[in-house]
Amino acid sequence: KAITAANVEDQLHLAAVDFINDPKNIFIRDGKLSLSSIFSWYEKDFEPVGGVAGFIQSVTDPTLRDDAPAIDAHLETDYPDNVDYHYDWEINALQKK
């Protein structure tokens, strides 16, 4: 769906919901919460909406992912001290053909 001035906020919200509820972007590994590095790089941008933890909790949806309660629990108890950040740099790599 095209993004327009009239729907930009709704489209951005839907993109955030999709991103956060995709297990490849936020997951628990070896008992530790793993978040995309985007949340570390742009941490200050999330302050107006309750910080990174508050923002993620506001859009984590248990109907979209079974581990939503566990994600929220880690955000409440472990964030920011016991979090790993990840980013797949291969997405930016040039492919030789």
PDB file of C-alpha atoms in Angstrom:
ATOM      1  CA  LYS A   1       0.000   0.000   0.000  1.00  0.00           C
ATOM      2  CA  ALA A   2       1.343   3.415  -0.917  1.00  0.00           C
ATOM      3  CA  ILE A   3       2.332   5.722   1.904  1.00  0.00           C
ATOM      4  CA  THR A   4       0.573   9.073   1.734  1.00  0.00           C
ATOM      5  CA  ALA A   5       0.380  12.092   4.011  1.00  0.00           C
ATOM      6  CA  ALA A   6      -2.983  10.827   5.227  1.00  0.00           C
ATOM      7  CA  ASN A   7      -1.812   7.324   6.166  1.00  0.00           C
ATOM      8  CA  VAL A   8       1.887   7.715   7.005  1.00  0.00           C
ATOM      9  CA  GLU A   9       1.438   7.303  10.767  1.00  0.00           C
ATOM     10  CA  ASP A  10      -0.699   4.178  10.364  1.00  0.00           C
ATOM     11  CA  GLN A  11       1.747   2.677   7.855  1.00  0.00           C
ATOM     12  CA  LEU A  12       4.735   3.366  10.104  1.00  0.00           C
ATOM     13  CA  HIS A  13       2.918   1.793  13.044  1.00  0.00           C
ATOM     14  CA  LEU A  14       2.092  -1.311  10.986  1.00  0.00           C
ATOM     15  CA  ALA A  15       5.736  -1.571   9.880  1.00  0.00           C
ATOM     16  CA  ALA A  16       6.863  -1.348  13.525  1.00  0.00           C
ATOM     17  CA  VAL A  17       4.384  -4.051  14.554  1.00  0.00           C
ATOM     18  CA  ASP A  18       5.609  -6.297  11.733  1.00  0.00           C
ATOM     19  CA  PHE A  19       9.270  -5.700  12.609  1.00  0.00           C
ATOM     20  CA  ILE A  20       8.931  -6.246  16.342  1.00  0.00           C
ATOM     21  CA  ASN A  21       6.744  -9.308  16.004  1.00  0.00           C
ATOM     22  CA  ASP A  22       9.111 -10.999  13.549  1.00  0.00           C
ATOM     23  CA  PRO A  23      11.222 -13.488  15.538  1.00  0.00           C
ATOM     24  CA  LYS A  24      14.309 -12.810  13.416  1.00  0.00           C
ATOM     25  CA  ASN A  25      14.435  -9.224  14.732  1.00  0.00           C
ATOM     26  CA  ILE A  26      13.759  -9.766  18.435  1.00  0.00           C
ATOM     27  CA  PHE A  27      14.329 -13.090  20.149  1.00  0.00           C
ATOM     28  CA  ILE A  28      15.616 -14.815  23.256  1.00  0.00           C
ATOM     29  CA  ARG A  29      18.816 -16.829  22.894  1.00  0.00           C
ATOM     30  CA  ASP A  30      20.525 -18.634  25.748  1.00  0.00           C
ATOM     31  CA  GLY A  31      18.275 -16.834  28.225  1.00  0.00           C
ATOM     32  CA  LYS A  32      19.257 -13.410  26.927  1.00  0.00           C
ATOM     33  CA  LEU A  33      17.152 -10.935  24.972  1.00  0.00           C
ATOM     34  CA  SER A  34      18.509 -10.188  21.509  1.00  0.00           C
ATOM     35  CA  LEU A  35      17.419  -7.000  19.759  1.00  0.00           C
ATOM     36  CA  SER A  36      18.285  -5.480  16.439  1.00  0.00           C
ATOM     37  CA  SER A  37      21.176  -3.024  16.737  1.00  0.00           C
ATOM     38  CA  ILE A  38      18.808  -0.392  15.396  1.00  0.00           C
ATOM     39  CA  PHE A  39      17.432  -0.084  18.928  1.00  0.00           C
ATOM     40  CA  SER A  40      20.888   0.690  20.271  1.00  0.00           C
ATOM     41  CA  TRP A  41      21.885   3.042  17.466  1.00  0.00           C
ATOM     42  CA  TYR A  42      18.672   5.079  17.704  1.00  0.00           C
ATOM     43  CA  GLU A  43      17.919   4.664  21.406  1.00  0.00           C
ATOM     44  CA  LYS A  44      17.361   8.390  21.978  1.00  0.00           C
ATOM     45  CA  ASP A  45      14.705   8.466  19.238  1.00  0.00           C
ATOM     46  CA  PHE A  46      12.560   6.128  21.339  1.00  0.00           C
ATOM     47  CA  GLU A  47      12.599   8.312  24.478  1.00  0.00           C
ATOM     48  CA  PRO A  48       9.415  10.256  23.566  1.00  0.00           C
ATOM     49  CA  VAL A  49       7.478   6.965  23.292  1.00  0.00           C
ATOM     50  CA  GLY A  50       8.612   5.398  26.572  1.00  0.00           C
ATOM     51  CA  GLY A  51      12.115   4.346  25.601  1.00  0.00           C
ATOM     52  CA  VAL A  52      13.113   1.239  23.697  1.00  0.00           C
ATOM     53  CA  ALA A  53      11.642  -1.180  26.238  1.00  0.00           C
ATOM     54  CA  GLY A  54       8.367   0.710  26.499  1.00  0.00           C
ATOM     55  CA  PHE A  55       8.020   1.008  22.762  1.00  0.00           C
ATOM     56  CA  ILE A  56       8.674  -2.672  22.109  1.00  0.00           C
ATOM     57  CA  GLN A  57       6.256  -3.673  24.865  1.00  0.00           C
ATOM     58  CA  SER A  58       3.587  -1.421  23.366  1.00  0.00           C
ATOM     59  CA  VAL A  59       3.615  -3.300  20.063  1.00  0.00           C
ATOM     60  CA  THR A  60       4.613  -6.844  21.034  1.00  0.00           C
ATOM     61  CA  ASP A  61       1.532  -8.876  20.176  1.00  0.00           C
ATOM     62  CA  PRO A  62       0.878 -12.302  21.763  1.00  0.00           C
ATOM     63  CA  THR A  63      -1.458 -13.157  18.873  1.00  0.00           C
ATOM     64  CA  LEU A  64       1.473 -12.769  16.468  1.00  0.00           C
ATOM     65  CA  ARG A  65       4.195 -14.449  18.537  1.00  0.00           C
ATOM     66  CA  ASP A  66       3.929 -17.034  21.294  1.00  0.00           C
ATOM     67  CA  ASP A  67       6.947 -15.678  23.157  1.00  0.00           C
ATOM     68  CA  ALA A  68       5.546 -12.144  23.550  1.00  0.00           C
ATOM     69  CA  PRO A  69       5.129 -12.500  27.351  1.00  0.00           C
ATOM     70  CA  ALA A  70       8.729 -13.721  27.670  1.00  0.00           C
ATOM     71  CA  ILE A  71       9.981 -10.819  25.529  1.00  0.00           C
ATOM     72  CA  ASP A  72       8.081  -8.343  27.711  1.00  0.00           C
ATOM     73  CA  ALA A  73       9.403  -9.998  30.885  1.00  0.00           C
ATOM     74  CA  HIS A  74      12.998  -9.680  29.652  1.00  0.00           C
ATOM     75  CA  LEU A  75      12.385  -6.035  28.798  1.00  0.00           C
ATOM     76  CA  GLU A  76      11.114  -5.416  32.320  1.00  0.00           C
ATOM     77  CA  THR A  77      13.929  -7.237  34.129  1.00  0.00           C
ATOM     78  CA  ASP A  78      16.966  -7.302  31.839  1.00  0.00           C
ATOM     79  CA  TYR A  79      16.841  -4.173  29.721  1.00  0.00           C
ATOM     80  CA  PRO A  80      19.302  -2.584  29.045  1.00  0.00           C
ATOM     81  CA  ASP A  81      21.948  -4.473  31.040  1.00  0.00           C
ATOM     82  CA  ASN A  82      21.405  -8.026  29.801  1.00  0.00           C
ATOM     83  CA  VAL A  83      20.676  -7.503  26.112  1.00  0.00           C
ATOM     84  CA  ASP A  84      22.583  -8.537  23.029  1.00  0.00           C
ATOM     85  CA  TYR A  85      22.285  -6.455  19.898  1.00  0.00           C
ATOM     86  CA  HIS A  86      22.571  -7.995  16.462  1.00  0.00           C
ATOM     87  CA  TYR A  87      22.648  -6.813  12.896  1.00  0.00           C
ATOM     88  CA  ASP A  88      23.104  -8.874   9.756  1.00  0.00           C
ATOM     89  CA  TRP A  89      25.853  -7.000   7.937  1.00  0.00           C
ATOM     90  CA  GLU A  90      25.682  -9.445   5.047  1.00  0.00           C
ATOM     91  CA  ILE A  91      22.598  -7.635   3.816  1.00  0.00           C
ATOM     92  CA  ASN A  92      24.923  -4.759   2.907  1.00  0.00           C
ATOM     93  CA  ALA A  93      27.622  -6.906   1.340  1.00  0.00           C
ATOM     94  CA  LEU A  94      28.257  -6.751  -2.386  1.00  0.00           C
ATOM     95  CA  GLN A  95      27.631 -10.006  -4.168  1.00  0.00           C
ATOM     96  CA  LYS A  96      30.167 -11.130  -6.763  1.00  0.00           C
ATOM     97  CA  LYS A  97      28.704 -12.924  -9.735  1.00  0.00           C
TER      98      LYS A  97
END
